Coordinates of C-alpha atoms and ligand atoms in Angstrom, one line a residue:
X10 CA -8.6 -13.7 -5.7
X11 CA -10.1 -11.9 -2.4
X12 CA -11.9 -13.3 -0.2
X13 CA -13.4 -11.0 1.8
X14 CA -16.6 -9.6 3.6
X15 CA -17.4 -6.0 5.4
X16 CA -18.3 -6.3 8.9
X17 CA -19.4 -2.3 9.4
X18 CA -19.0 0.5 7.7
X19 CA -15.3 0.6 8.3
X20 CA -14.2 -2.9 9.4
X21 CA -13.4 -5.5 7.2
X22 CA -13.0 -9.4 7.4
X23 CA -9.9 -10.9 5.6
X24 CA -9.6 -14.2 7.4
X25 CA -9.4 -17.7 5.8
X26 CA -11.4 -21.0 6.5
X27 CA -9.1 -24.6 6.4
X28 CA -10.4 -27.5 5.6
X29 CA -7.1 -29.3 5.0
X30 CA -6.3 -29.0 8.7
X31 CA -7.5 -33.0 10.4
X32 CA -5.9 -31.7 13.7
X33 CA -6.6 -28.7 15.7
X34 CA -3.1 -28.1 17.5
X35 CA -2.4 -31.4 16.1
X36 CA -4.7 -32.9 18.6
X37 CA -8.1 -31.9 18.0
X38 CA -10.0 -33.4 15.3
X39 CA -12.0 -31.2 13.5
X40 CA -14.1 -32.2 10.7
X41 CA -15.7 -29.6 9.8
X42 CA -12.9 -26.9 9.4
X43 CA -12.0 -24.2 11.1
X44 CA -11.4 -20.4 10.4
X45 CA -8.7 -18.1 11.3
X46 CA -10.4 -14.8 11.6
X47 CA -8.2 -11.4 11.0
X48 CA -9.8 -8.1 10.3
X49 CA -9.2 -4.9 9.0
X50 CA -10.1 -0.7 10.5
X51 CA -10.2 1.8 7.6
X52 CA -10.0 5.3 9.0
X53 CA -7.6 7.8 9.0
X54 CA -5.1 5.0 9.9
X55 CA -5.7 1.5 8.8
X56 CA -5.4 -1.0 11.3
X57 CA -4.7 -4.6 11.0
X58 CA -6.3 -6.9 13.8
X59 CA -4.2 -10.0 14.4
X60 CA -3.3 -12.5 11.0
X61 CA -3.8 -16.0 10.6
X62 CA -2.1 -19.4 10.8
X63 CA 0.5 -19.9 7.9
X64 CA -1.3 -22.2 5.7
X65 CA -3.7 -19.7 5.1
X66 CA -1.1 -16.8 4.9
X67 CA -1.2 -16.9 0.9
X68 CA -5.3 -16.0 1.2
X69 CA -4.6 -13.9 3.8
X70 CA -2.0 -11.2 1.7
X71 CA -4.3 -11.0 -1.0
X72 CA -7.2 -9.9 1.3
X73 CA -5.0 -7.5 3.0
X74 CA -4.1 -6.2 -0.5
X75 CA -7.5 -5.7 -1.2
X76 CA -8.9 -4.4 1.5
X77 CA -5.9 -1.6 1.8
X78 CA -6.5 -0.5 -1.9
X79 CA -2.4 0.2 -1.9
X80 CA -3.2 2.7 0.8
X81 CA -0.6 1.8 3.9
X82 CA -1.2 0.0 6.7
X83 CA -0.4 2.1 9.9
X84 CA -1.1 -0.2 12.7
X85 CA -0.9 -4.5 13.8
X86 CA -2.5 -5.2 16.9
X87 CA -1.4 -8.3 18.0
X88 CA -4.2 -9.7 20.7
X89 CA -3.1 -13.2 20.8
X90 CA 0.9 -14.5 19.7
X91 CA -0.3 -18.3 19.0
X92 CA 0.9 -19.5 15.7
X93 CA -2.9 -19.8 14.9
X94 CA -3.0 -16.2 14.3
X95 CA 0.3 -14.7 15.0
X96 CA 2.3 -16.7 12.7
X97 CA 1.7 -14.5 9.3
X98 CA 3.0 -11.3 11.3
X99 CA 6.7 -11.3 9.6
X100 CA 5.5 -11.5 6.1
X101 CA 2.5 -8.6 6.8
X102 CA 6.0 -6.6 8.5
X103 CA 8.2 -7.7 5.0
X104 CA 5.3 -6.0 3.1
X105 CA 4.7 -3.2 5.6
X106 CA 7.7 -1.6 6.9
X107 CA 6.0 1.2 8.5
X108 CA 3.4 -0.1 10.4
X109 CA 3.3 -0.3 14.0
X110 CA 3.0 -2.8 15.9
X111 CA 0.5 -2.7 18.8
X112 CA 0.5 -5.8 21.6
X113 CA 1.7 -6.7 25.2
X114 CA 4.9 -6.9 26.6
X115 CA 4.9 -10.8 26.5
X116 CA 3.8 -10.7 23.3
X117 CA 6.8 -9.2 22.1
X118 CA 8.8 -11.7 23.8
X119 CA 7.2 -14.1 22.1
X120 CA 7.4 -12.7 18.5
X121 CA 11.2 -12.9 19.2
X122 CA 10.9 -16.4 20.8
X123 CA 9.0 -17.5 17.6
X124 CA 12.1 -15.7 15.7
X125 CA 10.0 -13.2 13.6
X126 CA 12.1 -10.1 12.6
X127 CA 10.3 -7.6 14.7
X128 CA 12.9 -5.0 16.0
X129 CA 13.1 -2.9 12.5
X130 CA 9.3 -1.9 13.6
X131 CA 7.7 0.5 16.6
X132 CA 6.4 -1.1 19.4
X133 CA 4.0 0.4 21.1
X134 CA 3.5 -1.9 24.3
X135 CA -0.5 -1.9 25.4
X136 CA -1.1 -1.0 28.9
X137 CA -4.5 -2.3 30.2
X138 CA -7.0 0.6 30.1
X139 CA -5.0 2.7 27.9
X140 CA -6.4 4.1 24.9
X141 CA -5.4 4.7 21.4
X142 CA -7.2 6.8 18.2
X143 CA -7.0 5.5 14.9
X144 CA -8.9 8.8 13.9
X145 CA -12.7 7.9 14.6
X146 CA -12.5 5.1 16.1
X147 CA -10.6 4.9 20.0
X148 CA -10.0 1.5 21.4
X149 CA -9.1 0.2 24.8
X150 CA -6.6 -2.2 25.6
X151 CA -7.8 -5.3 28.0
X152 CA -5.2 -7.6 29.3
X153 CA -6.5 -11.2 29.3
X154 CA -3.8 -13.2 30.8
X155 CA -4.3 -16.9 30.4
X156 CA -6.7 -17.2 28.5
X157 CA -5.7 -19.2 27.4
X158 CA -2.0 -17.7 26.8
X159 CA -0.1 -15.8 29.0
X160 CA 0.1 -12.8 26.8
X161 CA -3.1 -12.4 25.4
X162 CA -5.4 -9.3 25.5
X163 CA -8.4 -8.0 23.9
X164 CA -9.0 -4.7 22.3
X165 CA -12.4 -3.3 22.6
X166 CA -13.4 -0.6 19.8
X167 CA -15.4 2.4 21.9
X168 CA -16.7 4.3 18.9
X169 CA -18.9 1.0 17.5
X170 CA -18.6 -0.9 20.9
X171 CA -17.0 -3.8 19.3
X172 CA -14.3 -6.4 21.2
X173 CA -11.8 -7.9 19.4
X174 CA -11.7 -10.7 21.8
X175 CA -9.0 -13.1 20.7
X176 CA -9.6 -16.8 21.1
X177 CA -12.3 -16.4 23.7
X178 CA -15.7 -16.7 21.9
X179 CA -14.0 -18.5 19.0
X180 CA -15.3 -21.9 17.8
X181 CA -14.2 -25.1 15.8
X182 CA -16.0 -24.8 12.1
X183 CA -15.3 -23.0 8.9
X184 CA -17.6 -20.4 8.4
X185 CA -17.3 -21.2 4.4
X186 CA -18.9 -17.4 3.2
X187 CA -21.2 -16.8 6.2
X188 CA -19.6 -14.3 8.9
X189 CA -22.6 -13.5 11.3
X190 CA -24.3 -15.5 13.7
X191 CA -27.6 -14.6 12.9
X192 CA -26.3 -15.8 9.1
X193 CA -26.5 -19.5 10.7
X194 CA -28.3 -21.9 13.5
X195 CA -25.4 -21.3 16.2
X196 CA -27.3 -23.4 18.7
X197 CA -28.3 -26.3 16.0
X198 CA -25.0 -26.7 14.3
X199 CA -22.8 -24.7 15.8
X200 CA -22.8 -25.1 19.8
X201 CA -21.5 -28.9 20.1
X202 CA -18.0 -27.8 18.3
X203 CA -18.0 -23.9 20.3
X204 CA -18.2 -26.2 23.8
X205 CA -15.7 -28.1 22.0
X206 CA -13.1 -25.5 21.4
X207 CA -13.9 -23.7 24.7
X208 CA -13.8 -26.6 26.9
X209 CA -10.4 -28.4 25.2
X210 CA -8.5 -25.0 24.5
X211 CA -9.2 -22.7 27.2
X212 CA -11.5 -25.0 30.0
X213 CA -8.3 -25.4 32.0
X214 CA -8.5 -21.8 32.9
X215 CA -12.1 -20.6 34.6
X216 CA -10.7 -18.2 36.6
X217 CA -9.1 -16.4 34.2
X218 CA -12.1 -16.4 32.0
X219 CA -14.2 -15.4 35.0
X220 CA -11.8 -12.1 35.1
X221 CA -12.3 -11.4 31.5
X222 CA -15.8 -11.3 31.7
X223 CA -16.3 -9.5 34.7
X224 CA -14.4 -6.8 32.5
X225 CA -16.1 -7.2 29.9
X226 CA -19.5 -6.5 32.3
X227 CA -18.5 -2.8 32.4
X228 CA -18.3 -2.6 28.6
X229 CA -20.9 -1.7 26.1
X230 CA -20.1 -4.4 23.9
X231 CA -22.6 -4.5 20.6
X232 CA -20.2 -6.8 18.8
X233 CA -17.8 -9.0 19.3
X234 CA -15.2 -10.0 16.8
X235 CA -13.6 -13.4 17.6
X236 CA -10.4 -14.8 15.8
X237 CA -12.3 -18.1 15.1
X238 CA -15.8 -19.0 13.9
X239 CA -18.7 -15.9 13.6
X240 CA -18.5 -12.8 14.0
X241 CA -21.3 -11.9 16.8
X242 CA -23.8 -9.0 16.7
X243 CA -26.9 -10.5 18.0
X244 CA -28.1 -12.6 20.9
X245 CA -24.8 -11.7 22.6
X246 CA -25.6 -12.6 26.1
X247 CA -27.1 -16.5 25.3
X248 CA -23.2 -16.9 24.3
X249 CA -21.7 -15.0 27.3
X250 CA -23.8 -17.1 29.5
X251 CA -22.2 -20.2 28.2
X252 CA -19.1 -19.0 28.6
X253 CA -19.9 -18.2 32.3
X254 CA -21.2 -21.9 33.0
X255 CA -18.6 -22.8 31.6
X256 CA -16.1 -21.2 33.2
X257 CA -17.4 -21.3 36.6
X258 CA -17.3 -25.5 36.0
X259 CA -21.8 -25.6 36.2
X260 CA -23.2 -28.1 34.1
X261 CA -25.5 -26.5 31.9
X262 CA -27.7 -29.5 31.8
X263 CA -29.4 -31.8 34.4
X264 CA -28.2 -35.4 32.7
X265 CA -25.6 -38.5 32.9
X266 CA -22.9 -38.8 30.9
X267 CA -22.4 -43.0 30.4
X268 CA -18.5 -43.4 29.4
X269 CA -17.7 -47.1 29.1
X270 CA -14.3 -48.7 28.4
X271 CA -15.3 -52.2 27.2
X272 CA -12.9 -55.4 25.8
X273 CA -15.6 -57.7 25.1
X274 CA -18.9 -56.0 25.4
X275 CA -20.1 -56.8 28.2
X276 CA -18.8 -53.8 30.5
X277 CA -21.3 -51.5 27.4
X278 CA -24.1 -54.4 27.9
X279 CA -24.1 -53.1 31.3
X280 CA -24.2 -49.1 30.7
X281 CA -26.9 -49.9 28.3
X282 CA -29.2 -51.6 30.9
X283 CA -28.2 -48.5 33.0
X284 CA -29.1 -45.9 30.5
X285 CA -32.5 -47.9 29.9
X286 CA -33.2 -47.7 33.7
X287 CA -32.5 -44.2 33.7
X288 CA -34.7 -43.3 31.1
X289 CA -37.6 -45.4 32.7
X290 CA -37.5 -43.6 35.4
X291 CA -37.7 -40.4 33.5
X292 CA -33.8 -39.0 33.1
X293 CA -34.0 -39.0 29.5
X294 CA -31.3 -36.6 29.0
X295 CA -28.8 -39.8 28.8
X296 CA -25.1 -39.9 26.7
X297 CA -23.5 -43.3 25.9
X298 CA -20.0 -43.6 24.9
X299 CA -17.2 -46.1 24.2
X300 CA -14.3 -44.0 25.7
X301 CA -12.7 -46.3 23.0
X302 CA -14.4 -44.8 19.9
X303 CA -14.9 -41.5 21.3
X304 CA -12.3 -38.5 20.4
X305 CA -11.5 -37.7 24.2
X306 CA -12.7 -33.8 23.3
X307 CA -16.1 -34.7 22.9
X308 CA -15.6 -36.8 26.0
X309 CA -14.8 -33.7 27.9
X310 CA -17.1 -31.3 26.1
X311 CA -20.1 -33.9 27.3
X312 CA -18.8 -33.5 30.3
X313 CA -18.9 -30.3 30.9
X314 CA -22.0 -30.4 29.3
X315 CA -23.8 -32.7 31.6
X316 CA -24.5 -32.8 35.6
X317 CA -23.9 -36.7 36.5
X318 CA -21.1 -38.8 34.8
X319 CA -20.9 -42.6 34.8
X320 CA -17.7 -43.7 34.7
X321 CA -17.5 -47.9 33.4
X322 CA -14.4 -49.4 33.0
X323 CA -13.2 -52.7 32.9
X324 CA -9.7 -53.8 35.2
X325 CA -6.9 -53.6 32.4
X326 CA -3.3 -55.2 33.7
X327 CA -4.5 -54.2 37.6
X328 CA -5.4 -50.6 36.5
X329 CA -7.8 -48.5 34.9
X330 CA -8.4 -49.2 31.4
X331 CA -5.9 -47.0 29.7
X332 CA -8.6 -45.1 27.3
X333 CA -10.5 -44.6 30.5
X334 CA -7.8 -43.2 32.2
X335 CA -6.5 -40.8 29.5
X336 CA -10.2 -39.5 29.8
X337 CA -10.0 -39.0 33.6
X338 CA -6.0 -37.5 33.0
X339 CA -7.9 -34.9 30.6
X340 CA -10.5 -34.3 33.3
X341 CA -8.0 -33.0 35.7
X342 CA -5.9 -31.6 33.2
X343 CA -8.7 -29.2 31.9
X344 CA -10.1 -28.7 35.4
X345 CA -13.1 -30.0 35.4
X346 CA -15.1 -30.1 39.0
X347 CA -18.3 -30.0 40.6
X348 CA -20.0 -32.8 39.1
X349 CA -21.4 -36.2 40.5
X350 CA -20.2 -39.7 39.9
X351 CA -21.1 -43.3 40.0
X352 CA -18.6 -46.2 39.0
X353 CA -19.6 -49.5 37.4
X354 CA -16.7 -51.7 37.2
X355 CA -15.6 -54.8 35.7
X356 CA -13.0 -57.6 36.5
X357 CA -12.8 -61.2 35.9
X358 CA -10.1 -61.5 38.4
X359 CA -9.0 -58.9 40.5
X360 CA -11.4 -56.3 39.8
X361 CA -9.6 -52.9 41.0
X362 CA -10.6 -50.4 38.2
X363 CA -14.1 -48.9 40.7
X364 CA -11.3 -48.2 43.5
X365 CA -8.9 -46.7 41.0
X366 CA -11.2 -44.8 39.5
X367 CA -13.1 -43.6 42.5
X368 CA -9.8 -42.8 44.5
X369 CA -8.6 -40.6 41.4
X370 CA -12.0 -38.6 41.5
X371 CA -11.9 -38.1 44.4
X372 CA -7.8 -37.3 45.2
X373 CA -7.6 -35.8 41.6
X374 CA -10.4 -34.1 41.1
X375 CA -12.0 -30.8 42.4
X376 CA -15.6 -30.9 44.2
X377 CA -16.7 -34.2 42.6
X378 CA -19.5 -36.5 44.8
X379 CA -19.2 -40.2 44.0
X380 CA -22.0 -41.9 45.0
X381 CA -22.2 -45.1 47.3
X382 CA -23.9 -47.5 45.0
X383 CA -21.8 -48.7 42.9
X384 CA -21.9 -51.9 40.4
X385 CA -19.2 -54.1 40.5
X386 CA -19.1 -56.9 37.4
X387 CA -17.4 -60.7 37.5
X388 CA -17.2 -60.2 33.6
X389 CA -21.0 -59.4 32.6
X390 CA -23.6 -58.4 34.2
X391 CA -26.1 -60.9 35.7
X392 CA -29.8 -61.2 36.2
X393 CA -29.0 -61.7 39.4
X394 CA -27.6 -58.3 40.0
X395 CA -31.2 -56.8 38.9
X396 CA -31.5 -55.2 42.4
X397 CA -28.2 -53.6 42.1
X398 CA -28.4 -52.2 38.8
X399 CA -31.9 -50.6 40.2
X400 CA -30.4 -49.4 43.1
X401 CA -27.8 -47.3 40.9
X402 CA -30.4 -46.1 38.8
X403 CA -32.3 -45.0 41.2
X404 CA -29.2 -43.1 43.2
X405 CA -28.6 -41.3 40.1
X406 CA -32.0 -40.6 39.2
X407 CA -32.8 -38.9 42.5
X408 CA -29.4 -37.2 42.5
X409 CA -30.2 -35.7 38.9
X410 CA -33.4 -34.9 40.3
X411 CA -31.9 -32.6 43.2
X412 CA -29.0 -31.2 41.1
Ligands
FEO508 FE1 -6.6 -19.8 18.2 FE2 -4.9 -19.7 21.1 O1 -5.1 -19.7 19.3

């Protein structure tokens, strides 16, 4: 059975949500699903915008089917190779042996890398800026290199000012029947898991994005058509804005991130007397996690989420606690800069992990400030060290205060 929904007049939705899927790019827990969006332009050529990851391929056919009415399909534009959305391409070409296939050079490198049986088909090879008609509708090619694959572009539709924009403004979630965002609370339920996907899948490469968007400035965009998560055709600029915070590496909150890495509990007691401090002296906007506990993507979306990040970890066979230290691996790894730091650590002999971790901030790490005060712990924290524990309270409370 179809499972479809119209998105204008002449475009089409035929994606498919997954639930089944625990780990996005086997890595990536996502709980509540995820769709693979794919759409499809009926005018005097019918136009197929990307397809969808092979578990959903079944769904997928019929929709095409559907949609197409047995009419033929003329055209695949291919905006993004990933096996996400390019790996249903073959069996869309078995069924279509005249369609065309529209994408970027790389692309098609890729499609014979991935070993999909490409060559019986035309391939036109998008140049950036260049146009092509699919009878009413024109659209414009837009390279978007890196992000967050070499080959990807985007294809903006003039005639309806709609972008077809690939993985960028995509999001974790299934959309299970809704298609808009004004059909759900993006900001309620919806913005943890986009800053999520953005900051794990693409965060590594601001500059890139940057590019994309200062592209996009000079279009006339009324829609934008990601390949996962909602469709957008309201309130457009709230979400380019995140994407530009994010991107450029600015917090988009005034607030301290607490992670701890704890054995015994006593490394948490102390970032829980910390966060109470913090919010008695009026930085409410406080995080805790056990890195332990925590899936290191929300670790990282939190952090480019919030301005300040305390970083608590106990000494672990002379070196960092290892779940601490895969979070600060993942910090340089996605590129995250610009924020300020404070180190509690902990040691009951040979306490080294607030040197390690301060010397990889600051060697590893782009534009990060750690602060001076630091708490250092001989196993727990003691009443004695009341003064101390004020001190870095107050440090980061006039820090988030100036930020
Ligand atoms: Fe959703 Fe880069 O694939």
């Amino acid at each position: 059975m179809h499972c479809v929904r119209k998105v204008t007049e002449d475009l089409y939705w035929i994606g498919a949500n997954d639930h089944r899927l625990a780990l996005f790019e086997n890595i990536h827990p996502i709980p509540r699903g995820v769709s693979y969006n794919s759409y499809v332009l009926k005018d005097e050529k019918n136009v197929l915008f990307d397809t969808v990851d092979w578990s959903a391929c079944r769904q997928f056919l019929e929709n095409l089917d559907y949609v197409l009415g047995g009419e033929k399909l003329d055209y695949i534009v291919i905006n993004h190779m990933e096996p996400d959305h390019g790996a249903s391409l073959e069996e869309v070409l078995l069924r279509h042996p005249e369609a065309k296939i529209v994408s970027t050079p790389k692309a098609f490198v890729m499609m014979h890398q991935f070993g999909f049986a490409v060559d019986s088909h035309e391939q036109i090879q998008a140049k950036e800026g260049e146009t092509l008609s699919f009878g009413r509708h024109v659209v414009t090619f837009v390279n978007a290199p890196m992000v967050h694959w070499p080959e990807a572009m985007v294809t903006f539709d003039q005639t309806e000012g709609i972008l077809f924009s690939a993985d960028a403004f995509g999001t974790f979630g299934a959309l299970d029947g809704k298609l808009f965002n004004d059909e759900m609370d993006f900001e309620k339920d919806w913005l943890e898991d986009a800053r999520r996907y953005y900051t794990n899948i693409v965060g590594k490469y601001g500059a890139p994005v940057q590019a994309l968007l200062k592209k996009a400035s000079g279009l006339d965009i009324r829609m934008i058509c990601p390949l996962h998560g909602p469709v957008w055709r309201s309130n457009i600029g709230w979400f380019i804005e995140k994407y530009d915070l994010w991107s450029r590496y600015v917090p988009e909150e005034k607030g301290v991130l607490i992670a701890y890495a704890s054995m015994y509990g006593n490394t948490e007691a102390a970032a829980q007397a910390l966060a109470a401090k913090l919010c008695e002296k009026g930085v409410t906007n406080v995080a805790v996690y056990d890195v332990s506990n925590t899936h290191v993507s929300q670790l990282i979306a939190e952090t480019f989420r919030l301005s300040h990040i305390v970083l608590a970890s106990v000494t672990y066979n002379m070196e960092i606690y290892p779940v601490m230290h895969s979070y600060l691996s993942d910090m340089k790894g996605l590129n995250v800069q610009n924020r300020t730091v404070a180190i509690i650590e902990n040691g009951t002999w040979a306490c080294k992990s607030g040197e390690l971790m301060t010397r990889f901030v600051q060697e590893e790490l782009k534009g990060m400030k750690v602060l001076d005060e630091k708490l250092t712990l001989s196993s727990a924290l003691k009443e004695g060290q009341a003064d101390a524990l004020e001190a870095l309270a107050d440090s980061l409370a006039a820090s988030v205060g100036e930020a």
